[in-house]
CSV table of N, CA and C in Angstrom, one decimal:
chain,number,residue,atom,x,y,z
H,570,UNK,N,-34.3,-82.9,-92.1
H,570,UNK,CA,-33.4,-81.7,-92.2
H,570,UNK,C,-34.1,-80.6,-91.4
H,571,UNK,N,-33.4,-79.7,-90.6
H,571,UNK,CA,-33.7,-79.4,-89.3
H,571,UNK,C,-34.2,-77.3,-90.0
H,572,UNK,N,-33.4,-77.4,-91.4
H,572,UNK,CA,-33.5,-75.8,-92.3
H,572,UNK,C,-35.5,-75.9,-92.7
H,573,UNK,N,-35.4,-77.4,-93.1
H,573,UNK,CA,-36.4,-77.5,-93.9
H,573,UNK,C,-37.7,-77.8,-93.1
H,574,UNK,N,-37.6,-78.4,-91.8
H,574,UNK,CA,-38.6,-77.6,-90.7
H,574,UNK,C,-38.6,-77.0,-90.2
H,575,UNK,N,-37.9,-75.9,-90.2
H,575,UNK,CA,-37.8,-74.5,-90.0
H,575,UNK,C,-38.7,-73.7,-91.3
H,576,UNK,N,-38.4,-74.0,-92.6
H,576,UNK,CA,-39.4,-73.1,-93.6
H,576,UNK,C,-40.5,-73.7,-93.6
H,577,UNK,N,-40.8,-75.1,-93.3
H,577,UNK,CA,-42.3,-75.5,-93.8
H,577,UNK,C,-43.0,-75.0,-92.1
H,578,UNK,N,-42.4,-74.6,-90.7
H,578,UNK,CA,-43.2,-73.9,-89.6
H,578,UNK,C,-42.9,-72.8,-90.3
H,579,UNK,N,-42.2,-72.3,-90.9
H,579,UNK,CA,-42.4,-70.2,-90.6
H,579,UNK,C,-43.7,-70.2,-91.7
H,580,UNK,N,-43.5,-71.4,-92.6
H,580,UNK,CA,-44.4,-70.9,-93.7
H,580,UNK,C,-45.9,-71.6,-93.6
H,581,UNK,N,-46.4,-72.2,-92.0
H,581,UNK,CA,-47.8,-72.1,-91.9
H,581,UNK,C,-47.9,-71.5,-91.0
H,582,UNK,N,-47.0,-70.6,-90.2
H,582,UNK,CA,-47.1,-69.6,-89.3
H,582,UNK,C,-47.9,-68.6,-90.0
H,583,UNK,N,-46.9,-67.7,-91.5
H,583,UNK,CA,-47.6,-67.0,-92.1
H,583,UNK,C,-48.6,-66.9,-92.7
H,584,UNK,N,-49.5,-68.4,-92.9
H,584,UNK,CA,-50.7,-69.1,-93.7
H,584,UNK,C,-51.3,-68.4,-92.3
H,585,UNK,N,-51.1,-69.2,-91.4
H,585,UNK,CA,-52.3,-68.7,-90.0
H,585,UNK,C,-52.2,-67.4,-89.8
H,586,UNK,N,-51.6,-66.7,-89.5
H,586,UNK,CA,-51.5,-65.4,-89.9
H,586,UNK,C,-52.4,-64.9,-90.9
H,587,UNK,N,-52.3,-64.8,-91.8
H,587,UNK,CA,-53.1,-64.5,-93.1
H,587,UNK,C,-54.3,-64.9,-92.4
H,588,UNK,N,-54.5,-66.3,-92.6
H,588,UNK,CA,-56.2,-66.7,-93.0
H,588,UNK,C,-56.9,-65.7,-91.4
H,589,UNK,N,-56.2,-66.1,-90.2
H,589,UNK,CA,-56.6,-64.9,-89.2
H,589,UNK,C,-56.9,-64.2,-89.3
H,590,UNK,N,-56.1,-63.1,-89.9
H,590,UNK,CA,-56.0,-61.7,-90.1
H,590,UNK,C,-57.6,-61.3,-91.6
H,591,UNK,N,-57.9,-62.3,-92.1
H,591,UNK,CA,-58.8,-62.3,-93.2
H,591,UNK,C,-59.8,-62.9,-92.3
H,592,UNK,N,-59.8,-63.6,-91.5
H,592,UNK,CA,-61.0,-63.9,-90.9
H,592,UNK,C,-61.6,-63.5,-89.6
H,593,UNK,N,-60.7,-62.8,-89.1
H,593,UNK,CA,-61.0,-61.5,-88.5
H,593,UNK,C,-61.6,-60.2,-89.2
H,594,UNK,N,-61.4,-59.6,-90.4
H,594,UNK,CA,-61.8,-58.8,-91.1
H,594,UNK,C,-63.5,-59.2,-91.6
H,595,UNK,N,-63.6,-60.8,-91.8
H,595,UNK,CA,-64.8,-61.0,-91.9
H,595,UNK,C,-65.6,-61.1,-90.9
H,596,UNK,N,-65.1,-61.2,-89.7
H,596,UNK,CA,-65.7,-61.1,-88.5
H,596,UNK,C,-66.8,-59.8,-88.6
H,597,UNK,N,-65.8,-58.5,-88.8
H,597,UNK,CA,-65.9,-57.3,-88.3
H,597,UNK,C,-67.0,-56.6,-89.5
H,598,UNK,N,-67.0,-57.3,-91.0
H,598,UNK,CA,-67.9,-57.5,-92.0
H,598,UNK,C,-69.1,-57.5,-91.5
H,599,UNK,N,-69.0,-58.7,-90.8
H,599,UNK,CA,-70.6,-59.4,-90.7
H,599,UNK,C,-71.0,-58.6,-89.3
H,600,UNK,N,-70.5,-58.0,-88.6
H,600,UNK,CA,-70.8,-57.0,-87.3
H,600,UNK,C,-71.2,-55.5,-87.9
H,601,UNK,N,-70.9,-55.3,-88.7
H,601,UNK,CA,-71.3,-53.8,-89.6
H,601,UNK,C,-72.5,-53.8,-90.1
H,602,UNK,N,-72.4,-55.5,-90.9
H,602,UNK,CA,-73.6,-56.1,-91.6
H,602,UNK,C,-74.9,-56.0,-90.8
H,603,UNK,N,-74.6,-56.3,-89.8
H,603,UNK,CA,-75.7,-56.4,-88.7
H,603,UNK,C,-75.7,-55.2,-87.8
H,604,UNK,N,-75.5,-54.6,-87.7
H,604,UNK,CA,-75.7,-53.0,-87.3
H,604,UNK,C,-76.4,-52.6,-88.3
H,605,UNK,N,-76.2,-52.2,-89.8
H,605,UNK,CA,-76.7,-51.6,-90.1
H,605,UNK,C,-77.7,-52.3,-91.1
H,606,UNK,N,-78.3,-53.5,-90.3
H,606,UNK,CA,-79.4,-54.1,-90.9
H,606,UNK,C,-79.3,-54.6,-92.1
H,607,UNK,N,-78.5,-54.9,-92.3
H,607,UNK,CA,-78.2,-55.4,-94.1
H,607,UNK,C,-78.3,-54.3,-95.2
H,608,UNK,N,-77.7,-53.2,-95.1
H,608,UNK,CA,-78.1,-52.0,-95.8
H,608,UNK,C,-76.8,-51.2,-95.4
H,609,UNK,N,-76.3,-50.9,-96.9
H,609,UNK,CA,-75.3,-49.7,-97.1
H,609,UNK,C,-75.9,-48.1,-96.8
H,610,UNK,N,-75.4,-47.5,-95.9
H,610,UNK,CA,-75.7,-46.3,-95.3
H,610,UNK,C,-75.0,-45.6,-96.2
H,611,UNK,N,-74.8,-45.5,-97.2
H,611,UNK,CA,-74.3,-45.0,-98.0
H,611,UNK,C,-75.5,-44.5,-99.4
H,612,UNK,N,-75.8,-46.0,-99.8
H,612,UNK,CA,-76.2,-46.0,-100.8
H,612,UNK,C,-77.7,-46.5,-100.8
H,613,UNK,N,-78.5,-47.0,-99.6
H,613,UNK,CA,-79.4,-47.6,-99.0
H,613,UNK,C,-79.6,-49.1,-100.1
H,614,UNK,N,-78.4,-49.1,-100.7
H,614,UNK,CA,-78.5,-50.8,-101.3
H,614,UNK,C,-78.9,-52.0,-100.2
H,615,UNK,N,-79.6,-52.4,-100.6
H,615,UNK,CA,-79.7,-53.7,-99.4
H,615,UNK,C,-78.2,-54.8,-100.0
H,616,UNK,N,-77.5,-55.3,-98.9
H,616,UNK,CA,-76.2,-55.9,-98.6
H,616,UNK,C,-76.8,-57.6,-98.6
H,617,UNK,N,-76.7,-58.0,-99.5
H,617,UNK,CA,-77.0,-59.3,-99.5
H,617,UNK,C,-76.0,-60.2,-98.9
H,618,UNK,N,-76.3,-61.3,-97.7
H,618,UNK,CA,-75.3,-61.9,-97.3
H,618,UNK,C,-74.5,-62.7,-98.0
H,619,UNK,N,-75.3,-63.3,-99.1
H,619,UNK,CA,-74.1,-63.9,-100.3
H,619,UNK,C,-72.6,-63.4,-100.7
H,620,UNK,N,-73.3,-61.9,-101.0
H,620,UNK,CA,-72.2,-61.1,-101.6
H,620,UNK,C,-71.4,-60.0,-100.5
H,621,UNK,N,-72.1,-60.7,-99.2
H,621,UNK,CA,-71.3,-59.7,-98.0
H,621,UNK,C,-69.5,-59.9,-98.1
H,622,UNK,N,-69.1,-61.2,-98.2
H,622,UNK,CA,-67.5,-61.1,-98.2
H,622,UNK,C,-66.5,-60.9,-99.7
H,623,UNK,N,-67.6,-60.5,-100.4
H,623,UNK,CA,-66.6,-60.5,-101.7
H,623,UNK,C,-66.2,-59.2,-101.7
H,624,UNK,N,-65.0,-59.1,-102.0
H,624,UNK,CA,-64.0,-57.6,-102.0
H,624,UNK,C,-64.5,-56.5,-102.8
H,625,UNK,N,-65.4,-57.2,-103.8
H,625,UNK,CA,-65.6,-56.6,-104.9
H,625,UNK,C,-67.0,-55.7,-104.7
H,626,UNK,N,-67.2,-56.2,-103.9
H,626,UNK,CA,-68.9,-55.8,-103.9
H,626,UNK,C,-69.3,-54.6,-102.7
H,627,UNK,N,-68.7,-55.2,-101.4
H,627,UNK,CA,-68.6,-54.2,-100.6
H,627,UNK,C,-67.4,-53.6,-99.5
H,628,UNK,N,-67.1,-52.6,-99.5
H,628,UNK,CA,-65.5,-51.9,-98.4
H,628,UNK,C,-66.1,-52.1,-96.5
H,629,UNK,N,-65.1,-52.7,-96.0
H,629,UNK,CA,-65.2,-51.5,-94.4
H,629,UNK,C,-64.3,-50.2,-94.4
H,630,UNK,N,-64.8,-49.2,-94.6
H,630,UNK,CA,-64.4,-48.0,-94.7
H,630,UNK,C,-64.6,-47.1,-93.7
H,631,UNK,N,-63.5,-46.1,-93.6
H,631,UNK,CA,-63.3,-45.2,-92.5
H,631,UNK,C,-64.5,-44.4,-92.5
H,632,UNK,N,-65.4,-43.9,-91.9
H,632,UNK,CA,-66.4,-43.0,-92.0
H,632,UNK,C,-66.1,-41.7,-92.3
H,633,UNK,N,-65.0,-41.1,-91.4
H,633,UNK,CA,-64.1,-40.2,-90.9
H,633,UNK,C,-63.1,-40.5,-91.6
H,634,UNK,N,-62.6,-40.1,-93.1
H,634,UNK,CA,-61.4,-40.9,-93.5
H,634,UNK,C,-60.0,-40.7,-91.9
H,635,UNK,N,-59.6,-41.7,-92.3
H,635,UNK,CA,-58.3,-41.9,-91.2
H,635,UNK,C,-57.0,-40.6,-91.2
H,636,UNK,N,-57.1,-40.2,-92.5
H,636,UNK,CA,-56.3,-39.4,-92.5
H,636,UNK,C,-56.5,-37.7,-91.6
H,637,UNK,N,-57.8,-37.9,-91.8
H,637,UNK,CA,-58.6,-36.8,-90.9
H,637,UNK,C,-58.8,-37.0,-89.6
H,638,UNK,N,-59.2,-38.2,-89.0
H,638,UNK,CA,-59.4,-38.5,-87.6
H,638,UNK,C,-58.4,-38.9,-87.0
H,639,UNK,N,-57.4,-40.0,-87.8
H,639,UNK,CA,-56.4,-40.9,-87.1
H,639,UNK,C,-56.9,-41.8,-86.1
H,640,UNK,N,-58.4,-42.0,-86.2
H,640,UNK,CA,-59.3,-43.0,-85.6
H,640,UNK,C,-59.1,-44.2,-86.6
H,641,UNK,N,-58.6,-45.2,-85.9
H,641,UNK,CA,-59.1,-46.7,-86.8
H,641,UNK,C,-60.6,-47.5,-86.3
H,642,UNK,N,-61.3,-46.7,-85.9
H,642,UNK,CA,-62.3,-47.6,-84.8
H,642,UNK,C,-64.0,-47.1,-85.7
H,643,UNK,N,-63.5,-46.1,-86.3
H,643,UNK,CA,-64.6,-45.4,-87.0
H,643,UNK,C,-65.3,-45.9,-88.4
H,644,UNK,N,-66.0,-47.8,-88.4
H,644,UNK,CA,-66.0,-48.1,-89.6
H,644,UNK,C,-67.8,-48.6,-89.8
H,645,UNK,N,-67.3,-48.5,-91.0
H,645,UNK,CA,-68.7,-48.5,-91.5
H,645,UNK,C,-68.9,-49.4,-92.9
H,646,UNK,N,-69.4,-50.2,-93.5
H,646,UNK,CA,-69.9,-50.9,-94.3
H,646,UNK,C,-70.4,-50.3,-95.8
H,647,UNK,N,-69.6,-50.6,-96.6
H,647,UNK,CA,-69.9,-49.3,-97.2
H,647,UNK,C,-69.7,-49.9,-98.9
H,648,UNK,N,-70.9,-49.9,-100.0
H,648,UNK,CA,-70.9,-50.5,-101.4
H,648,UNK,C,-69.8,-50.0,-102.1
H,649,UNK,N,-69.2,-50.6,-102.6
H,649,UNK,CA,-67.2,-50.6,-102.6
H,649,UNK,C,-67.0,-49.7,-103.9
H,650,UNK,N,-68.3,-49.7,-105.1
H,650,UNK,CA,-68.3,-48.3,-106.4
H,650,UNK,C,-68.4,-47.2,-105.5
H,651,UNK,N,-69.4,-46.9,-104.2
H,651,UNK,CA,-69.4,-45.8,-104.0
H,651,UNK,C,-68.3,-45.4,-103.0
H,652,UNK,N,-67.8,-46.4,-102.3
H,652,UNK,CA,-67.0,-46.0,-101.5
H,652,UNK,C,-65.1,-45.5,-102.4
H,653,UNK,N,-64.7,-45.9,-103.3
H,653,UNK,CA,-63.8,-45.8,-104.2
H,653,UNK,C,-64.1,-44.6,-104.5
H,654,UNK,N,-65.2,-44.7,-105.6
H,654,UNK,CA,-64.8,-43.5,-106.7
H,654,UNK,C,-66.4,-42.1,-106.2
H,655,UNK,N,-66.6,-42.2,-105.3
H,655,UNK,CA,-67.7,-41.3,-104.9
H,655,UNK,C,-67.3,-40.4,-103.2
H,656,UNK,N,-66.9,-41.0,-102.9
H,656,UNK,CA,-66.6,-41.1,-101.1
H,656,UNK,C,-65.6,-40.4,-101.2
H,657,UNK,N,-64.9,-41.4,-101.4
H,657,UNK,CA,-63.4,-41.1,-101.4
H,657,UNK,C,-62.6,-40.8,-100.1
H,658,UNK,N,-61.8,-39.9,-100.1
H,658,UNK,CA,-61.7,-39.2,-98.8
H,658,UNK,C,-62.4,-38.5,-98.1
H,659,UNK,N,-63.9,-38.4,-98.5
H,659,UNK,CA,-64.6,-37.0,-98.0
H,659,UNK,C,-65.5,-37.6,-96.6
H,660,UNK,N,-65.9,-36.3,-95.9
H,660,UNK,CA,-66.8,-37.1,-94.5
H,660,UNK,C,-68.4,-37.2,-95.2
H,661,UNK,N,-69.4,-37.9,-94.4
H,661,UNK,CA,-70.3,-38.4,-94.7
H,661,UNK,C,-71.2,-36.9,-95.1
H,662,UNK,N,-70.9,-35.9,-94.1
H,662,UNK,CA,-71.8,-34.6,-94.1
H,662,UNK,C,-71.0,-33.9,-95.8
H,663,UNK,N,-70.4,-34.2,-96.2
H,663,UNK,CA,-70.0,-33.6,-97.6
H,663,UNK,C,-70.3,-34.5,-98.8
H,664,UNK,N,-70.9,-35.4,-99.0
H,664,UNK,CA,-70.8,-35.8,-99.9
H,664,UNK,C,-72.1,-35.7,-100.7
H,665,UNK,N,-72.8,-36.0,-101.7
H,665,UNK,CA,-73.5,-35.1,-102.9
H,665,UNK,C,-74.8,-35.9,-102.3
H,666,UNK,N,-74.8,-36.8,-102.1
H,666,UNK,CA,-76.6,-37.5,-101.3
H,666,UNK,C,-76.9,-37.4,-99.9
H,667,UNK,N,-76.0,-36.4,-99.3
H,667,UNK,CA,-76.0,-36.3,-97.7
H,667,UNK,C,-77.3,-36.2,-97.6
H,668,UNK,N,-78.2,-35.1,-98.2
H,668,UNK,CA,-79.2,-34.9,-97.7
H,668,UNK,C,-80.7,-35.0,-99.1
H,669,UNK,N,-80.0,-34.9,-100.2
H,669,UNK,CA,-80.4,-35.1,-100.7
H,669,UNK,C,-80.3,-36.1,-102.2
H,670,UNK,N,-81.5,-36.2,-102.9
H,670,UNK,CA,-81.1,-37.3,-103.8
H,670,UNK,C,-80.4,-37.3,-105.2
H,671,UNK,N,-79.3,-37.6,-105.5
H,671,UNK,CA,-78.3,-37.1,-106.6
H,671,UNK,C,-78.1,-38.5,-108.0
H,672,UNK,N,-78.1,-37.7,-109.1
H,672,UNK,CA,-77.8,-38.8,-109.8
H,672,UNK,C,-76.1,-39.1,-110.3
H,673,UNK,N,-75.5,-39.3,-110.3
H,673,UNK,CA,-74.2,-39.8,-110.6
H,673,UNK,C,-73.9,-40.7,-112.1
H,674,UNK,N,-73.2,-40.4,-112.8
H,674,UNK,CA,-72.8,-41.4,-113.7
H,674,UNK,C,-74.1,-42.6,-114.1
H,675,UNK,N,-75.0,-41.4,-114.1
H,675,UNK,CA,-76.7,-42.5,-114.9
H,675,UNK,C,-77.2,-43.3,-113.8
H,676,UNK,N,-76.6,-42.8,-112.1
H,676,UNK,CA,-77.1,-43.9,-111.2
H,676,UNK,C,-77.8,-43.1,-109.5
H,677,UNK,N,-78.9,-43.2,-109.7
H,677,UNK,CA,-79.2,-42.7,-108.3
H,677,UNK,C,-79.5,-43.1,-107.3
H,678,UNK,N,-78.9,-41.9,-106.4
H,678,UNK,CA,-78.5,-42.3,-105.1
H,678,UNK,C,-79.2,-41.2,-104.1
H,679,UNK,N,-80.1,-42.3,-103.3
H,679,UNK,CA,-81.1,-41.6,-102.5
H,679,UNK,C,-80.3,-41.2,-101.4
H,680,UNK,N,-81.0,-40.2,-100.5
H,680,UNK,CA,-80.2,-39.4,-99.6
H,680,UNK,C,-79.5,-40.1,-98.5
H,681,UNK,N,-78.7,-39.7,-97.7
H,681,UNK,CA,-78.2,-40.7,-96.7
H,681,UNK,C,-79.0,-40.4,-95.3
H,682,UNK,N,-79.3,-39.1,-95.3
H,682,UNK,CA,-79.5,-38.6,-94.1
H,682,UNK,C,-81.0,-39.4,-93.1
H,683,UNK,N,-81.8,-39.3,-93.6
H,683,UNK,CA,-83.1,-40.5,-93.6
H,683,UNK,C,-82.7,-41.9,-92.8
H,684,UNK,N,-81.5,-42.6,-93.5
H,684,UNK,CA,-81.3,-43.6,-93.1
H,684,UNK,C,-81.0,-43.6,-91.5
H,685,UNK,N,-80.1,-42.4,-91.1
H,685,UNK,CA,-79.6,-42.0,-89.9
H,685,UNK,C,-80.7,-42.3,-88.8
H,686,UNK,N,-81.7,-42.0,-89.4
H,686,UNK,CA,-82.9,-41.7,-88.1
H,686,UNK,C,-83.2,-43.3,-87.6
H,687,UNK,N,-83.2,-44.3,-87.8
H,687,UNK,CA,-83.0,-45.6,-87.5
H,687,UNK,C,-81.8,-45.3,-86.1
H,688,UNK,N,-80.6,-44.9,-86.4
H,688,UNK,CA,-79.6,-44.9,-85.8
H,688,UNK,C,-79.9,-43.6,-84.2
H,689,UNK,N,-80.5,-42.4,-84.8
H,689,UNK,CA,-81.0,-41.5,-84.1
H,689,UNK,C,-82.0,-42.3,-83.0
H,690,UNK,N,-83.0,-42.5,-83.4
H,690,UNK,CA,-84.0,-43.2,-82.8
H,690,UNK,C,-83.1,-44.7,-81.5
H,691,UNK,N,-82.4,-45.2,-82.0
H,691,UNK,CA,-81.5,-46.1,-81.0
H,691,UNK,C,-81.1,-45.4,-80.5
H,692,UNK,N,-80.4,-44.5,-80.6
H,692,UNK,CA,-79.3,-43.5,-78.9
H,692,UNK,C,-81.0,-42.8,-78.4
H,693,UNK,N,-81.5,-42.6,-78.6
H,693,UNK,CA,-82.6,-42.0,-77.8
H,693,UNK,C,-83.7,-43.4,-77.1
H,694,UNK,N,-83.4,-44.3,-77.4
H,694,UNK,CA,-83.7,-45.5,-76.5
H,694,UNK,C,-82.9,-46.0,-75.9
H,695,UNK,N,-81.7,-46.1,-75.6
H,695,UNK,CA,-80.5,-46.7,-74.9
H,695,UNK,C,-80.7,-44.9,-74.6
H,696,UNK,N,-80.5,-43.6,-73.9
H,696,UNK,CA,-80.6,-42.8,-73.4
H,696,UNK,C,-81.7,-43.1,-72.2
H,697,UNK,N,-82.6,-43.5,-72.7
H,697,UNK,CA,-84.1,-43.9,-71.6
H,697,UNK,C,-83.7,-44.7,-71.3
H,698,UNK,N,-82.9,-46.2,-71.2
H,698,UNK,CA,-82.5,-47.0,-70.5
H,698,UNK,C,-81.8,-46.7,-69.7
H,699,UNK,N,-80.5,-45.7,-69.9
H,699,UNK,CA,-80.0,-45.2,-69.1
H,699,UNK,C,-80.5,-44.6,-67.8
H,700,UNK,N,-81.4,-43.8,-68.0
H,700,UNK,CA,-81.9,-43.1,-67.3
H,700,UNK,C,-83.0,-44.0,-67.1
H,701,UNK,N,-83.3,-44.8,-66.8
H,701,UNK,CA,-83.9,-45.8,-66.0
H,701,UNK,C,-83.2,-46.4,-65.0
H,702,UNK,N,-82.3,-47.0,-65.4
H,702,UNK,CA,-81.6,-47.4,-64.3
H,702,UNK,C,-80.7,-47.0,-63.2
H,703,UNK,N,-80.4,-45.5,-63.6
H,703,UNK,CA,-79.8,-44.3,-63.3
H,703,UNK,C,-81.3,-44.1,-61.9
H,704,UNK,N,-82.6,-44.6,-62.3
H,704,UNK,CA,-83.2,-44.2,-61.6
H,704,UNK,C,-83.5,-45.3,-60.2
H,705,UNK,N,-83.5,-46.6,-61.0
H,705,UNK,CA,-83.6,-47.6,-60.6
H,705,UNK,C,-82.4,-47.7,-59.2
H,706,UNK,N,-81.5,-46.9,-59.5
H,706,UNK,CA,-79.8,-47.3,-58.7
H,706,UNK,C,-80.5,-46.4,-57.4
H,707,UNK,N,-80.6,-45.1,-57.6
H,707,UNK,CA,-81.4,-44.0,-56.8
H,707,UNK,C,-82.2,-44.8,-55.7
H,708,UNK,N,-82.9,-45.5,-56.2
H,708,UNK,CA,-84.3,-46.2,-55.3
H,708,UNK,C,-84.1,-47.4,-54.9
H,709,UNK,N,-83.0,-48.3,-54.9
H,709,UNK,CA,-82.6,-49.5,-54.6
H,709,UNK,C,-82.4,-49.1,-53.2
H,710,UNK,N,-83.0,-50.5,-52.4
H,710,UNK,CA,-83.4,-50.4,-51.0
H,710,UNK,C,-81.9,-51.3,-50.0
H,711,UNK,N,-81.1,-52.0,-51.3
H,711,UNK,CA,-80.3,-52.2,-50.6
H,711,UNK,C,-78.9,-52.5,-51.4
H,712,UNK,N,-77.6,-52.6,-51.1
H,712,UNK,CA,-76.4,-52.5,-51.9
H,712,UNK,C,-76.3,-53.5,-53.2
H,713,UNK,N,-76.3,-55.0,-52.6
H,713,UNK,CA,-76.5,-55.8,-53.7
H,713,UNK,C,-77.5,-55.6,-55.2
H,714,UNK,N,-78.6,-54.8,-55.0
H,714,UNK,CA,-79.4,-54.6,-55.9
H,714,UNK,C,-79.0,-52.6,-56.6
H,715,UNK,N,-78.5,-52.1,-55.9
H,715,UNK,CA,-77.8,-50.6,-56.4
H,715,UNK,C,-76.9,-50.9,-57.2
H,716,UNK,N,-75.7,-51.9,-56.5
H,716,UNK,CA,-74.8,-52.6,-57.6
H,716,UNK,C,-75.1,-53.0,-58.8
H,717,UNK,N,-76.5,-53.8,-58.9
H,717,UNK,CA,-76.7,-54.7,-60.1
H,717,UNK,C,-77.1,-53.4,-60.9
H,718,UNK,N,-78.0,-52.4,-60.2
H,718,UNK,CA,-78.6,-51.0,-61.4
H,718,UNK,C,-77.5,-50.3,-62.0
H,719,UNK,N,-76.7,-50.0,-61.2
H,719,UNK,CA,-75.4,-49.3,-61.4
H,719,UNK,C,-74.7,-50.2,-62.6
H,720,UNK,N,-74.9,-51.6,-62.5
H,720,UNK,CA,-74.0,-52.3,-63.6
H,720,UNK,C,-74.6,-51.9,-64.4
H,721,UNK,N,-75.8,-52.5,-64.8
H,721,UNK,CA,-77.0,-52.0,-65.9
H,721,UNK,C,-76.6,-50.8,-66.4
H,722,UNK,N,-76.6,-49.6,-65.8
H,722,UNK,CA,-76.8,-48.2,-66.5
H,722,UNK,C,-75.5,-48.1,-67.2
H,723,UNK,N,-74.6,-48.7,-66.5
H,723,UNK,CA,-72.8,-48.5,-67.2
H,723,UNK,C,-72.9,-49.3,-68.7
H,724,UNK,N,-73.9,-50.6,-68.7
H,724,UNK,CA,-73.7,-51.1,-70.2
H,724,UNK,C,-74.5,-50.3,-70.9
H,725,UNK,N,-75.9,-50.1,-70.2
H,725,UNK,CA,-76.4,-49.4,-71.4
H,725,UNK,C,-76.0,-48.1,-71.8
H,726,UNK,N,-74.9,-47.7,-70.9
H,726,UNK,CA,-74.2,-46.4,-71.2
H,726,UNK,C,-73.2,-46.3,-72.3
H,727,UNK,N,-72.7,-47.5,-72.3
H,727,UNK,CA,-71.3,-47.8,-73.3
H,727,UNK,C,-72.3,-48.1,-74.8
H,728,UNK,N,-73.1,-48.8,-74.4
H,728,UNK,CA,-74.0,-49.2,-75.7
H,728,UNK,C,-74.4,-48.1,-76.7
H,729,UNK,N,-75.0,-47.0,-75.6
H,729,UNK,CA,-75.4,-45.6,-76.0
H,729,UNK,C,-74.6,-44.5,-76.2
H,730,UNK,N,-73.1,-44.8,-75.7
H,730,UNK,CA,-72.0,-43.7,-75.8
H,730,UNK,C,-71.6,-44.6,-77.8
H,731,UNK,N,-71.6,-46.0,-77.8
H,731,UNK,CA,-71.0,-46.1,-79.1
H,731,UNK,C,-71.5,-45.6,-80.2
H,732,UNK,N,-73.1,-45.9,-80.1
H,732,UNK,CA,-74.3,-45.3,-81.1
H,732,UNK,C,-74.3,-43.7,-81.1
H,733,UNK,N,-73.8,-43.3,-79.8
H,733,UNK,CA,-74.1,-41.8,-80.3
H,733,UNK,C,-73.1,-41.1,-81.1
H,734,UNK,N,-71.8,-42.0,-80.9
H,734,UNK,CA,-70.8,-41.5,-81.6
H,734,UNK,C,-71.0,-41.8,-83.3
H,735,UNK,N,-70.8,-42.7,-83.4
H,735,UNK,CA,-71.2,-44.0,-84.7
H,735,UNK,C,-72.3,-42.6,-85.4
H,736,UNK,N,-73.3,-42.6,-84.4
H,736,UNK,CA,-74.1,-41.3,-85.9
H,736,UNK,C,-73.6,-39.9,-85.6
H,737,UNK,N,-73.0,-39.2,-84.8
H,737,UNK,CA,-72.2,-38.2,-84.7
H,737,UNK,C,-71.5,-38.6,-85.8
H,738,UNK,N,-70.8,-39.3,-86.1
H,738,UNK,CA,-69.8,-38.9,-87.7
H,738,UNK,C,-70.3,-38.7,-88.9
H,739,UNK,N,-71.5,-39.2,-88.9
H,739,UNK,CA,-71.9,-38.9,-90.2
H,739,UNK,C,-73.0,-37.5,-89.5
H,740,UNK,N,-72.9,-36.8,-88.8
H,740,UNK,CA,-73.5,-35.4,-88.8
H,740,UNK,C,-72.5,-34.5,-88.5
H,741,UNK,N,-71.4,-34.7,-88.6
H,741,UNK,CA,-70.1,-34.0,-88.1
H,741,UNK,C,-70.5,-33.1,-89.5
């Protein structure tokens, strides 16, 4: 019956869809995971990879809520009690452990700002790469090898334009 392969394809189209669309999201999980070293920038909980894809445990959350940026690209990894009922909509520079250490609902929460300098410390080494090869392009004796510096400085430029943004929001 020609109806009835028609619903049983729309309806593992929508399965693949789904499980994509979820395993894509875990992709993007375990990329946060690993930027930020296995550690909630939030809450400096260490992120255990067991419990990295359960819903329940931890959010990818807008840094910048969306509603304020209209950036979707601005995410961050984030312990899912604090990111719900603590965060909320607010930016990283406002919230009660920004800088220093607060207790909450019987639970403390060491500063966030500390953790940044991990992040600080990276854009000021992809900076010096930059400018290495920025220097390196200068002094190349012949095209093929200016080319290859010139490539170099452009990744480590992109590399260093992402990082600098990434902790720009949470100093905004």
């Amino acid at each position: 019956d020609v109806d009835k392969a028609r619903y049983v394809i729309d309806q593992r189209e929508m399965d693949y869809f789904t499980e994509a669309k979820t395993y894509h999201k875990d992709i993007k999980k375990y990329k946060l995971w690993l930027e930020q070293g296995g550690q909630c920038i939030y809450t400096g909980r260490t992120i255990n990879l067991s419990n990295l894809f359960d819903p329940n445990s931890f959010d990818v959350e807008h840094t910048i809520p969306e509603s304020i940026s209209f950036d979707s690209s601005d995410l961050t990894l984030c312990d899912a009690h604090y990111n719900r009922f603590i965060k909320k909509n607010n930016i990283p520079a406002d919230l009660p452990n920004y800088d220093k250490s607060v207790v909450i609902d019987g639970k403390e929460y060491s500063p966030i700002k500390p953790r940044l300098q991990r992040w600080a410390d990276r854009v000021e080494r992809l900076n010096r790469n930059v400018e290495y090869w920025r220097g390196q392009a200068r002094r190349a004796q012949n095209k093929d090898r200016k080319d290859q510096c010139m490539r170099e400085m452009h990744l480590w430029g992109m590399e260093q334009e992402y990082w600098k943004k990434k902790l720009e929001r949470f100093t905004v």
